PDB file of C-alpha atoms and ligand atoms in Angstrom:
ATOM      1  CA  MET A  92      37.181  18.742  16.409  1.00  0.00           C
ATOM      2  CA  PRO A  93      39.646  17.402  13.816  1.00  0.00           C
ATOM      3  CA  THR A  94      38.161  17.205  10.315  1.00  0.00           C
ATOM      4  CA  GLY A  95      36.159  14.008   9.878  1.00  0.00           C
ATOM      5  CA  PHE A  96      35.924  13.342  13.644  1.00  0.00           C
ATOM      6  CA  SER A  97      32.615  11.678  14.463  1.00  0.00           C
ATOM      7  CA  SER A  98      30.551  13.202  17.257  1.00  0.00           C
ATOM      8  CA  THR A  99      28.596   9.973  17.794  1.00  0.00           C
ATOM      9  CA  ILE A 100      28.467   8.718  21.391  1.00  0.00           C
ATOM     10  CA  LEU A 101      27.069   5.229  21.993  1.00  0.00           C
ATOM     11  CA  ARG A 102      25.760   4.965  25.550  1.00  0.00           C
ATOM     12  CA  PHE A 103      25.155   1.701  27.410  1.00  0.00           C
ATOM     13  CA  ASP A 104      23.812   0.948  30.870  1.00  0.00           C
ATOM     14  CA  THR A 105      25.838  -2.244  31.111  1.00  0.00           C
ATOM     15  CA  ILE A 106      28.438  -3.633  28.749  1.00  0.00           C
ATOM     16  CA  ASP A 107      31.254  -6.169  28.875  1.00  0.00           C
ATOM     17  CA  SER A 108      33.911  -3.535  28.133  1.00  0.00           C
ATOM     18  CA  THR A 109      33.716  -0.225  26.286  1.00  0.00           C
ATOM     19  CA  ASN A 110      37.022  -1.122  24.587  1.00  0.00           C
ATOM     20  CA  LEU A 111      35.567  -4.398  23.316  1.00  0.00           C
ATOM     21  CA  GLU A 112      32.506  -2.564  21.990  1.00  0.00           C
ATOM     22  CA  ALA A 113      34.713   0.081  20.334  1.00  0.00           C
ATOM     23  CA  ILE A 114      36.728  -2.745  18.713  1.00  0.00           C
ATOM     24  CA  ARG A 115      33.476  -4.305  17.435  1.00  0.00           C
ATOM     25  CA  GLN A 116      32.384  -0.917  16.087  1.00  0.00           C
ATOM     26  CA  ALA A 117      35.749  -0.253  14.434  1.00  0.00           C
ATOM     27  CA  ARG A 118      35.617  -3.674  12.755  1.00  0.00           C
ATOM     28  CA  VAL A 119      32.332  -2.750  11.075  1.00  0.00           C
ATOM     29  CA  GLY A 120      33.702   0.582   9.900  1.00  0.00           C
ATOM     30  CA  ALA A 121      33.145   3.084  12.749  1.00  0.00           C
ATOM     31  CA  PRO A 122      34.694   6.450  11.850  1.00  0.00           C
ATOM     32  CA  GLU A 123      37.313   7.995  14.059  1.00  0.00           C
ATOM     33  CA  GLY A 124      35.947   9.936  16.994  1.00  0.00           C
ATOM     34  CA  LEU A 125      33.178   7.439  17.727  1.00  0.00           C
ATOM     35  CA  CYS A 126      32.842   7.061  21.506  1.00  0.00           C
ATOM     36  CA  VAL A 127      31.449   4.298  23.662  1.00  0.00           C
ATOM     37  CA  ILE A 128      30.398   5.007  27.246  1.00  0.00           C
ATOM     38  CA  ALA A 129      28.859   2.697  29.823  1.00  0.00           C
ATOM     39  CA  ARG A 130      27.488   3.122  33.331  1.00  0.00           C
ATOM     40  CA  GLU A 131      29.137  -0.171  34.302  1.00  0.00           C
ATOM     41  CA  GLN A 132      31.388  -2.812  32.757  1.00  0.00           C
ATOM     42  CA  SER A 133      31.098  -6.517  33.540  1.00  0.00           C
ATOM     43  CA  VAL A 134      34.569  -7.278  32.133  1.00  0.00           C
ATOM     44  CA  GLY A 135      36.411  -3.956  32.492  1.00  0.00           C
ATOM     45  CA  ARG A 136      39.917  -4.593  31.211  1.00  0.00           C
ATOM     46  CA  GLY A 137      43.367  -3.331  32.154  1.00  0.00           C
ATOM     47  CA  ARG A 138      46.635  -3.981  30.333  1.00  0.00           C
ATOM     48  CA  LEU A 139      47.989  -7.547  30.086  1.00  0.00           C
ATOM     49  CA  ASP A 140      44.560  -9.110  30.710  1.00  0.00           C
ATOM     50  CA  ARG A 141      44.224  -7.424  34.083  1.00  0.00           C
ATOM     51  CA  THR A 142      40.842  -6.311  35.406  1.00  0.00           C
ATOM     52  CA  TRP A 143      39.522  -2.754  35.700  1.00  0.00           C
ATOM     53  CA  HIS A 144      37.027  -2.530  38.564  1.00  0.00           C
ATOM     54  CA  SER A 145      33.954  -0.853  37.019  1.00  0.00           C
ATOM     55  CA  PRO A 146      30.918  -0.740  39.343  1.00  0.00           C
ATOM     56  CA  LYS A 147      27.770   1.057  38.228  1.00  0.00           C
ATOM     57  CA  ASP A 148      27.919   4.868  38.158  1.00  0.00           C
ATOM     58  CA  ALA A 149      31.146   4.878  40.160  1.00  0.00           C
ATOM     59  CA  GLY A 150      33.478   5.744  37.310  1.00  0.00           C
ATOM     60  CA  LEU A 151      33.690   7.151  33.825  1.00  0.00           C
ATOM     61  CA  TYR A 152      34.150   4.183  31.487  1.00  0.00           C
ATOM     62  CA  PHE A 153      34.891   5.495  28.057  1.00  0.00           C
ATOM     63  CA  SER A 154      36.519   4.398  24.778  1.00  0.00           C
ATOM     64  CA  ILE A 155      37.181   6.250  21.545  1.00  0.00           C
ATOM     65  CA  VAL A 156      38.007   4.952  18.049  1.00  0.00           C
ATOM     66  CA  LEU A 157      40.971   6.630  16.336  1.00  0.00           C
ATOM     67  CA  ARG A 158      42.328   6.088  12.830  1.00  0.00           C
ATOM     68  CA  PRO A 159      45.660   7.909  13.084  1.00  0.00           C
ATOM     69  CA  LYS A 160      47.503   9.128  10.033  1.00  0.00           C
ATOM     70  CA  LEU A 161      50.841   8.587  11.721  1.00  0.00           C
ATOM     71  CA  PRO A 162      53.755   6.278  10.978  1.00  0.00           C
ATOM     72  CA  MET A 163      53.292   3.100  13.024  1.00  0.00           C
ATOM     73  CA  ASN A 164      56.444   3.799  15.062  1.00  0.00           C
ATOM     74  CA  LEU A 165      54.692   6.862  16.529  1.00  0.00           C
ATOM     75  CA  TRP A 166      51.515   5.042  17.574  1.00  0.00           C
ATOM     76  CA  PRO A 167      52.944   4.412  21.078  1.00  0.00           C
ATOM     77  CA  LEU A 168      52.518   8.179  21.551  1.00  0.00           C
ATOM     78  CA  LEU A 169      48.723   7.759  21.454  1.00  0.00           C
ATOM     79  CA  PRO A 170      48.407   6.592  25.088  1.00  0.00           C
ATOM     80  CA  LEU A 171      50.742   9.412  26.134  1.00  0.00           C
ATOM     81  CA  VAL A 172      48.559  11.936  24.310  1.00  0.00           C
ATOM     82  CA  SER A 173      45.511  10.412  25.985  1.00  0.00           C
ATOM     83  CA  ALA A 174      47.081  10.768  29.428  1.00  0.00           C
ATOM     84  CA  LEU A 175      47.801  14.435  28.679  1.00  0.00           C
ATOM     85  CA  ALA A 176      44.193  14.896  27.560  1.00  0.00           C
ATOM     86  CA  VAL A 177      42.905  13.372  30.816  1.00  0.00           C
ATOM     87  CA  SER A 178      45.236  15.587  32.807  1.00  0.00           C
ATOM     88  CA  ASP A 179      43.980  18.679  30.898  1.00  0.00           C
ATOM     89  CA  ALA A 180      40.349  17.655  31.394  1.00  0.00           C
ATOM     90  CA  LEU A 181      40.784  17.147  35.148  1.00  0.00           C
ATOM     91  CA  MET A 182      42.382  20.575  35.470  1.00  0.00           C
ATOM     92  CA  LYS A 183      39.637  22.256  33.423  1.00  0.00           C
ATOM     93  CA  SER A 184      36.679  20.515  35.039  1.00  0.00           C
ATOM     94  CA  CYS A 185      37.853  20.188  38.676  1.00  0.00           C
ATOM     95  CA  GLY A 186      40.979  22.329  39.022  1.00  0.00           C
ATOM     96  CA  LEU A 187      42.869  19.145  39.908  1.00  0.00           C
ATOM     97  CA  ARG A 188      46.575  19.001  39.070  1.00  0.00           C
ATOM     98  CA  ALA A 189      47.211  15.309  38.389  1.00  0.00           C
ATOM     99  CA  ASP A 190      50.486  13.505  37.770  1.00  0.00           C
ATOM    100  CA  ILE A 191      51.210  11.068  34.929  1.00  0.00           C
ATOM    101  CA  LYS A 192      53.088   7.841  35.616  1.00  0.00           C
ATOM    102  CA  TRP A 193      54.726   6.237  32.589  1.00  0.00           C
ATOM    103  CA  PRO A 194      53.255   5.315  30.318  1.00  0.00           C
ATOM    104  CA  ASN A 195      49.771   6.567  31.026  1.00  0.00           C
ATOM    105  CA  ASP A 196      48.443   6.166  34.565  1.00  0.00           C
ATOM    106  CA  ILE A 197      46.929   9.286  36.057  1.00  0.00           C
ATOM    107  CA  LEU A 198      47.811   9.728  39.711  1.00  0.00           C
ATOM    108  CA  ALA A 199      46.631  12.079  42.415  1.00  0.00           C
ATOM    109  CA  ASN A 200      48.595  12.143  45.668  1.00  0.00           C
ATOM    110  CA  GLU A 201      50.668   9.247  44.265  1.00  0.00           C
ATOM    111  CA  ARG A 202      47.555   7.072  43.948  1.00  0.00           C
ATOM    112  CA  LYS A 203      45.909   5.842  40.761  1.00  0.00           C
ATOM    113  CA  LEU A 204      42.888   7.876  39.729  1.00  0.00           C
ATOM    114  CA  CYS A 205      42.641   6.802  36.104  1.00  0.00           C
ATOM    115  CA  GLY A 206      43.916   4.015  33.875  1.00  0.00           C
ATOM    116  CA  ILE A 207      44.228   4.000  30.093  1.00  0.00           C
ATOM    117  CA  LEU A 208      44.149   0.958  27.822  1.00  0.00           C
ATOM    118  CA  ALA A 209      45.278   1.524  24.214  1.00  0.00           C
ATOM    119  CA  GLU A 210      44.707  -1.273  21.726  1.00  0.00           C
ATOM    120  CA  THR A 211      45.272  -1.510  17.980  1.00  0.00           C
ATOM    121  CA  LEU A 212      43.558  -3.562  15.322  1.00  0.00           C
ATOM    122  CA  GLU A 213      43.356  -3.996  11.569  1.00  0.00           C
ATOM    123  CA  THR A 214      39.977  -3.301   9.977  1.00  0.00           C
ATOM    124  CA  ALA A 215      38.713  -3.332   6.395  1.00  0.00           C
ATOM    125  CA  SER A 216      39.003   0.466   6.399  1.00  0.00           C
ATOM    126  CA  GLY A 217      42.569   0.473   7.744  1.00  0.00           C
ATOM    127  CA  ALA A 218      44.385   0.250  11.053  1.00  0.00           C
ATOM    128  CA  ALA A 219      42.596   1.660  14.084  1.00  0.00           C
ATOM    129  CA  ALA A 220      43.511   2.461  17.670  1.00  0.00           C
ATOM    130  CA  ILE A 221      41.082   2.174  20.555  1.00  0.00           C
ATOM    131  CA  ILE A 222      41.786   4.355  23.562  1.00  0.00           C
ATOM    132  CA  GLY A 223      39.941   3.250  26.697  1.00  0.00           C
ATOM    133  CA  ILE A 224      39.861   5.524  29.715  1.00  0.00           C
ATOM    134  CA  GLY A 225      38.598   4.676  33.195  1.00  0.00           C
ATOM    135  CA  ILE A 226      38.374   7.517  35.732  1.00  0.00           C
ATOM    136  CA  ASN A 227      37.298   6.798  39.305  1.00  0.00           C
ATOM    137  CA  LEU A 228      34.512   9.235  40.128  1.00  0.00           C
ATOM    138  CA  THR A 229      33.270   7.974  43.500  1.00  0.00           C
ATOM    139  CA  LYS A 230      34.859   6.085  46.378  1.00  0.00           C
ATOM    140  CA  ALA A 231      32.847   3.017  45.333  1.00  0.00           C
ATOM    141  CA  ALA A 232      34.993   2.730  42.203  1.00  0.00           C
ATOM    142  CA  VAL A 233      37.992   1.656  44.250  1.00  0.00           C
ATOM    143  CA  PRO A 234      37.942  -1.880  45.621  1.00  0.00           C
ATOM    144  CA  GLU A 235      38.882  -2.289  49.288  1.00  0.00           C
ATOM    145  CA  ALA A 236      42.090  -4.146  48.437  1.00  0.00           C
ATOM    146  CA  LEU A 237      43.373  -1.226  46.326  1.00  0.00           C
ATOM    147  CA  ARG A 238      42.518   1.652  48.686  1.00  0.00           C
ATOM    148  CA  SER A 239      46.139   2.391  49.605  1.00  0.00           C
ATOM    149  CA  ASN A 240      47.171   2.608  45.942  1.00  0.00           C
ATOM    150  CA  ALA A 241      44.098   4.024  44.236  1.00  0.00           C
ATOM    151  CA  THR A 242      41.809   7.019  44.687  1.00  0.00           C
ATOM    152  CA  SER A 243      38.735   8.715  43.230  1.00  0.00           C
ATOM    153  CA  LEU A 244      37.745  12.259  42.349  1.00  0.00           C
ATOM    154  CA  GLU A 245      35.265  12.190  45.227  1.00  0.00           C
ATOM    155  CA  GLU A 246      38.066  11.436  47.654  1.00  0.00           C
ATOM    156  CA  MET A 247      40.409  14.006  46.133  1.00  0.00           C
ATOM    157  CA  MET A 248      37.899  16.848  45.826  1.00  0.00           C
ATOM    158  CA  GLY A 249      35.862  16.129  48.983  1.00  0.00           C
ATOM    159  CA  HIS A 250      32.599  15.993  47.032  1.00  0.00           C
ATOM    160  CA  GLN A 251      31.041  14.108  44.127  1.00  0.00           C
ATOM    161  CA  ILE A 252      31.989  15.172  40.613  1.00  0.00           C
ATOM    162  CA  ASP A 253      29.636  15.007  37.651  1.00  0.00           C
ATOM    163  CA  GLY A 254      31.026  12.510  35.144  1.00  0.00           C
ATOM    164  CA  GLU A 255      29.318  14.315  32.255  1.00  0.00           C
ATOM    165  CA  ARG A 256      31.331  17.452  32.994  1.00  0.00           C
ATOM    166  CA  ILE A 257      34.554  15.485  32.800  1.00  0.00           C
ATOM    167  CA  LEU A 258      33.357  13.788  29.617  1.00  0.00           C
ATOM    168  CA  THR A 259      32.580  17.095  27.897  1.00  0.00           C
ATOM    169  CA  GLU A 260      36.070  18.421  28.648  1.00  0.00           C
ATOM    170  CA  LEU A 261      37.706  15.095  27.778  1.00  0.00           C
ATOM    171  CA  LEU A 262      36.141  14.975  24.323  1.00  0.00           C
ATOM    172  CA  GLU A 263      37.618  18.408  23.613  1.00  0.00           C
ATOM    173  CA  THR A 264      41.040  17.812  25.115  1.00  0.00           C
ATOM    174  CA  ILE A 265      41.469  14.461  23.327  1.00  0.00           C
ATOM    175  CA  ALA A 266      40.555  16.047  19.986  1.00  0.00           C
ATOM    176  CA  GLU A 267      42.971  18.951  20.602  1.00  0.00           C
ATOM    177  CA  ARG A 268      45.932  16.848  21.746  1.00  0.00           C
ATOM    178  CA  TYR A 269      45.355  14.321  18.957  1.00  0.00           C
ATOM    179  CA  GLN A 270      45.270  17.046  16.330  1.00  0.00           C
ATOM    180  CA  VAL A 271      48.523  18.513  17.652  1.00  0.00           C
ATOM    181  CA  LEU A 272      50.189  15.075  17.611  1.00  0.00           C
ATOM    182  CA  GLN A 273      49.365  14.700  13.932  1.00  0.00           C
ATOM    183  CA  SER A 274      50.586  18.164  12.969  1.00  0.00           C
ATOM    184  CA  GLU A 275      54.137  19.200  11.992  1.00  0.00           C
ATOM    185  CA  GLY A 276      56.472  18.709  14.985  1.00  0.00           C
ATOM    186  CA  GLY A 277      53.592  17.141  16.923  1.00  0.00           C
ATOM    187  CA  ALA A 278      55.534  14.143  18.224  1.00  0.00           C
ATOM    188  CA  GLU A 279      58.299  16.318  19.700  1.00  0.00           C
ATOM    189  CA  HIS A 280      55.718  18.687  21.185  1.00  0.00           C
ATOM    190  CA  THR A 281      53.832  15.769  22.751  1.00  0.00           C
ATOM    191  CA  ILE A 282      57.020  14.375  24.318  1.00  0.00           C
ATOM    192  CA  ARG A 283      57.880  17.806  25.748  1.00  0.00           C
ATOM    193  CA  GLU A 284      54.374  18.245  27.137  1.00  0.00           C
ATOM    194  CA  TRP A 285      54.339  14.757  28.636  1.00  0.00           C
ATOM    195  CA  CYS A 286      57.678  15.406  30.338  1.00  0.00           C
ATOM    196  CA  GLY A 287      56.374  18.730  31.634  1.00  0.00           C
ATOM    197  CA  ASN A 288      53.330  17.064  33.162  1.00  0.00           C
ATOM    198  CA  SER A 289      54.916  13.976  34.705  1.00  0.00           C
ATOM    199  CA  SER A 290      57.052  13.791  37.836  1.00  0.00           C
ATOM    200  CA  TYR A 291      58.256  10.462  36.432  1.00  0.00           C
ATOM    201  CA  ALA A 292      60.000  11.948  33.408  1.00  0.00           C
ATOM    202  CA  PHE A 293      63.333  12.860  34.960  1.00  0.00           C
ATOM    203  CA  ASP A 294      65.394  11.825  37.947  1.00  0.00           C
ATOM    204  CA  ARG A 295      62.762   9.635  39.551  1.00  0.00           C
ATOM    205  CA  VAL A 296      63.988   6.423  41.164  1.00  0.00           C
ATOM    206  CA  VAL A 297      61.784   3.638  39.829  1.00  0.00           C
ATOM    207  CA  ARG A 298      61.502  -0.110  39.580  1.00  0.00           C
ATOM    208  CA  VAL A 299      60.651  -1.406  36.115  1.00  0.00           C
ATOM    209  CA  SER A 300      58.981  -4.827  35.986  1.00  0.00           C
ATOM    210  CA  SER A 301      57.975  -6.945  33.045  1.00  0.00           C
ATOM    211  CA  ASP A 302      57.307 -10.667  32.586  1.00  0.00           C
ATOM    212  CA  HIS A 303      60.954 -11.523  32.225  1.00  0.00           C
ATOM    213  CA  ASP A 304      62.835  -8.672  33.876  1.00  0.00           C
ATOM    214  CA  SER A 305      62.900  -6.340  36.852  1.00  0.00           C
ATOM    215  CA  PHE A 306      65.415  -3.623  37.633  1.00  0.00           C
ATOM    216  CA  GLU A 307      65.797  -0.267  39.382  1.00  0.00           C
ATOM    217  CA  GLY A 308      67.140   2.976  38.029  1.00  0.00           C
ATOM    218  CA  ARG A 309      66.660   6.713  37.621  1.00  0.00           C
ATOM    219  CA  THR A 310      64.409   8.094  34.864  1.00  0.00           C
ATOM    220  CA  ARG A 311      66.113  10.095  32.109  1.00  0.00           C
ATOM    221  CA  GLY A 312      63.255  11.330  29.903  1.00  0.00           C
ATOM    222  CA  LEU A 313      61.595   9.761  26.870  1.00  0.00           C
ATOM    223  CA  GLN A 314      62.729   8.511  23.472  1.00  0.00           C
ATOM    224  CA  GLY A 315      61.104  10.045  20.392  1.00  0.00           C
ATOM    225  CA  ASP A 316      58.587   7.175  20.286  1.00  0.00           C
ATOM    226  CA  GLY A 317      57.588   7.592  23.934  1.00  0.00           C
ATOM    227  CA  ALA A 318      59.759   4.820  25.409  1.00  0.00           C
ATOM    228  CA  LEU A 319      61.096   5.588  28.909  1.00  0.00           C
ATOM    229  CA  ARG A 320      64.851   5.981  29.451  1.00  0.00           C
ATOM    230  CA  VAL A 321      66.102   4.615  32.752  1.00  0.00           C
ATOM    231  CA  GLU A 322      69.700   4.824  33.949  1.00  0.00           C
ATOM    232  CA  THR A 323      70.754   1.890  36.104  1.00  0.00           C
ATOM    233  CA  GLY A 324      73.276   2.001  38.961  1.00  0.00           C
ATOM    234  CA  ASP A 325      76.132   0.950  36.671  1.00  0.00           C
ATOM    235  CA  GLY A 326      75.499   4.000  34.447  1.00  0.00           C
ATOM    236  CA  LYS A 327      73.845   2.056  31.612  1.00  0.00           C
ATOM    237  CA  LEU A 328      70.842   3.556  29.845  1.00  0.00           C
ATOM    238  CA  ARG A 329      67.935   1.136  29.418  1.00  0.00           C
ATOM    239  CA  VAL A 330      65.046   1.921  27.083  1.00  0.00           C
ATOM    240  CA  VAL A 331      61.695   0.651  28.371  1.00  0.00           C
ATOM    241  CA  ARG A 332      58.927   0.031  25.840  1.00  0.00           C
ATOM    242  CA  ALA A 333      56.641  -2.192  27.936  1.00  0.00           C
ATOM    243  CA  GLY A 334      56.183  -3.050  31.576  1.00  0.00           C
ATOM    244  CA  ASP A 335      55.131  -1.538  34.861  1.00  0.00           C
ATOM    245  CA  VAL A 336      56.927   1.321  36.536  1.00  0.00           C
ATOM    246  CA  THR A 337      56.683   1.954  40.266  1.00  0.00           C
ATOM    247  CA  ALA A 338      58.215   4.745  42.294  1.00  0.00           C
ATOM    248  CA  VAL A 339      60.845   3.520  44.696  1.00  0.00           C
ATOM    249  CA  ARG A 340      61.182   6.851  46.495  1.00  0.00           C
ATOM    250  CA  ALA A 341      58.929   9.874  46.417  1.00  0.00           C
ATOM    251  CA  THR A 342      60.545  12.960  44.859  1.00  0.00           C
ATOM    252  CA  THR A 343      59.843  15.183  47.830  1.00  0.00           C
ATOM    253  CA  ASN A 344      61.373  13.091  50.620  1.00  0.00           C
ATOM    254  CA  SER A 345      63.689  10.179  50.986  1.00  0.00           C
ATOM    255  CA  ALA A 346      61.233   7.867  52.744  1.00  0.00           C
ATOM    256  CA  SER A 347      60.700   4.584  50.927  1.00  0.00           C
ATOM    257  CA  SER A 348      57.196   4.559  49.461  1.00  0.00           C
ATOM    258  CA  GLU A 349      57.007   1.805  46.903  1.00  0.00           C
ATOM    259  CA  SER A 350      53.571   1.661  45.344  1.00  0.00           C
ATOM    260  CA  ASN A 351      52.209  -0.784  42.841  1.00  0.00           C
ATOM    261  CA  LEU A 352      48.841  -1.395  41.253  1.00  0.00           C
TER     262      LEU A 352
HETATM  263  C1  LIG B  99      44.948   0.143  33.254  1.00  0.00           C
HETATM  264  O1  LIG B  99      45.543  -1.097  33.208  1.00  0.00           O
HETATM  265  O2  LIG B  99      45.129   0.962  34.107  1.00  0.00           O
HETATM  266  C2  LIG B  99      43.965   0.380  32.130  1.00  0.00           C
HETATM  267  C3  LIG B  99      42.556   0.557  32.627  1.00  0.00           C
HETATM  268  C4  LIG B  99      41.629   0.970  31.516  1.00  0.00           C
HETATM  269  C5  LIG B  99      40.192   0.956  31.942  1.00  0.00           C
HETATM  270  C6  LIG B  99      39.284   1.518  30.881  1.00  0.00           C
HETATM  271  S1  LIG B  99      37.646   1.673  31.444  1.00  0.00           S
HETATM  272  C7  LIG B  99      37.091   1.965  29.854  1.00  0.00           C
HETATM  273  C8  LIG B  99      37.875   1.031  28.941  1.00  0.00           C
HETATM  274  N1  LIG B  99      37.220  -0.266  28.832  1.00  0.00           N
HETATM  275  C9  LIG B  99      37.957  -1.252  29.377  1.00  0.00           C
HETATM  276  O3  LIG B  99      37.621  -2.455  29.426  1.00  0.00           O
HETATM  277  N2  LIG B  99      39.103  -0.728  29.844  1.00  0.00           N
HETATM  278  C10 LIG B  99      39.208   0.684  29.594  1.00  0.00           C
HETATM  279  P1  LIG B  99      46.731  -1.527  34.166  1.00  0.00           P
HETATM  280  O4  LIG B  99      47.834  -0.514  34.124  1.00  0.00           O
HETATM  281  O5  LIG B  99      47.046  -2.914  33.742  1.00  0.00           O
HETATM  282  O6  LIG B  99      46.117  -1.503  35.602  1.00  0.00           O
HETATM  283  C11 LIG B  99      45.221  -2.493  36.027  1.00  0.00           C
HETATM  284  C12 LIG B  99      45.388  -2.616  37.527  1.00  0.00           C
HETATM  285  O7  LIG B  99      44.840  -1.457  38.163  1.00  0.00           O
HETATM  286  C13 LIG B  99      44.613  -3.804  38.108  1.00  0.00           C
HETATM  287  O8  LIG B  99      45.385  -4.981  38.060  1.00  0.00           O
HETATM  288  C14 LIG B  99      44.367  -3.329  39.544  1.00  0.00           C
HETATM  289  O9  LIG B  99      45.525  -3.531  40.345  1.00  0.00           O
HETATM  290  C15 LIG B  99      44.202  -1.831  39.383  1.00  0.00           C
HETATM  291  N3  LIG B  99      42.790  -1.417  39.311  1.00  0.00           N
HETATM  292  C16 LIG B  99      41.719  -2.122  38.885  1.00  0.00           C
HETATM  293  N4  LIG B  99      40.607  -1.383  38.933  1.00  0.00           N
HETATM  294  C17 LIG B  99      40.979  -0.166  39.406  1.00  0.00           C
HETATM  295  C18 LIG B  99      40.289   1.040  39.669  1.00  0.00           C
HETATM  296  N5  LIG B  99      38.983   1.194  39.429  1.00  0.00           N
HETATM  297  N6  LIG B  99      41.001   2.086  40.155  1.00  0.00           N
HETATM  298  C19 LIG B  99      42.337   1.990  40.375  1.00  0.00           C
HETATM  299  N7  LIG B  99      43.048   0.879  40.143  1.00  0.00           N
HETATM  300  C20 LIG B  99      42.368  -0.186  39.650  1.00  0.00           C
END
């Protein structure tokens, strides 16, 4: 554990959102490392006010408070580090090799297995980041309407997986990756690792969509702050800092397989 990392875990049967609770805790001075876990969320949240489906005991619903000692321009690397930590934890606990879709979705067989919501806030004891992680454990975690685009560990592994096992690994892998990020050369290392663990880093044909824009192009790696570089058909390089990325073609064949969550 990094020095000063709290080992406190607050456990709830039901909560609105573990991220909201972590924000409340951070506001009243929670130290970094404090975790919030719930068996179900009534208002599980995704990015941009979207919903994260969080039925009871069907997923791991987890948030952690961080107080990074990093320049603000490197804070966008926190969700990338978190995605790497989830990927490490899935490999260690289940032997599952997952993919990372920019910026921080965890995919298995091109379907979403885990989502990450990173939020920042000012508190009396300084700026804090809340990293919320939702991992689908059982098939019940995935709503009917999302079955073609989302999956669970149960579906991937063919049997139920103990969420506590994943949690134990995750607490370690987050602490490790976070410590590396904050060490000398940590940002560059994190970018290299992310690129090495994501099929989306290079040469992937994607559609990028945001509120006011939508375009297609080929991925060309990451900027130093984690933004995605995408080369459009006219040879221009666009730098994407926010928005949704969807694969237009799978890397392994040329069949069109657009997928969106
Ligand atoms: C995310 O947003 O993927 C971030 C999800 C973070 C959830 C965790 S759970 C613990 C913590 N507490 C919270 O309240 N949140 C965090 P985004 O990229 O915007 O994706 C949201 C979209 O994913 C939704 O609009 C649905 O299309 C889809 N979705 C919803 N529930 C899902 C599920 N259980 N599995 C897969 N996809 C889901």
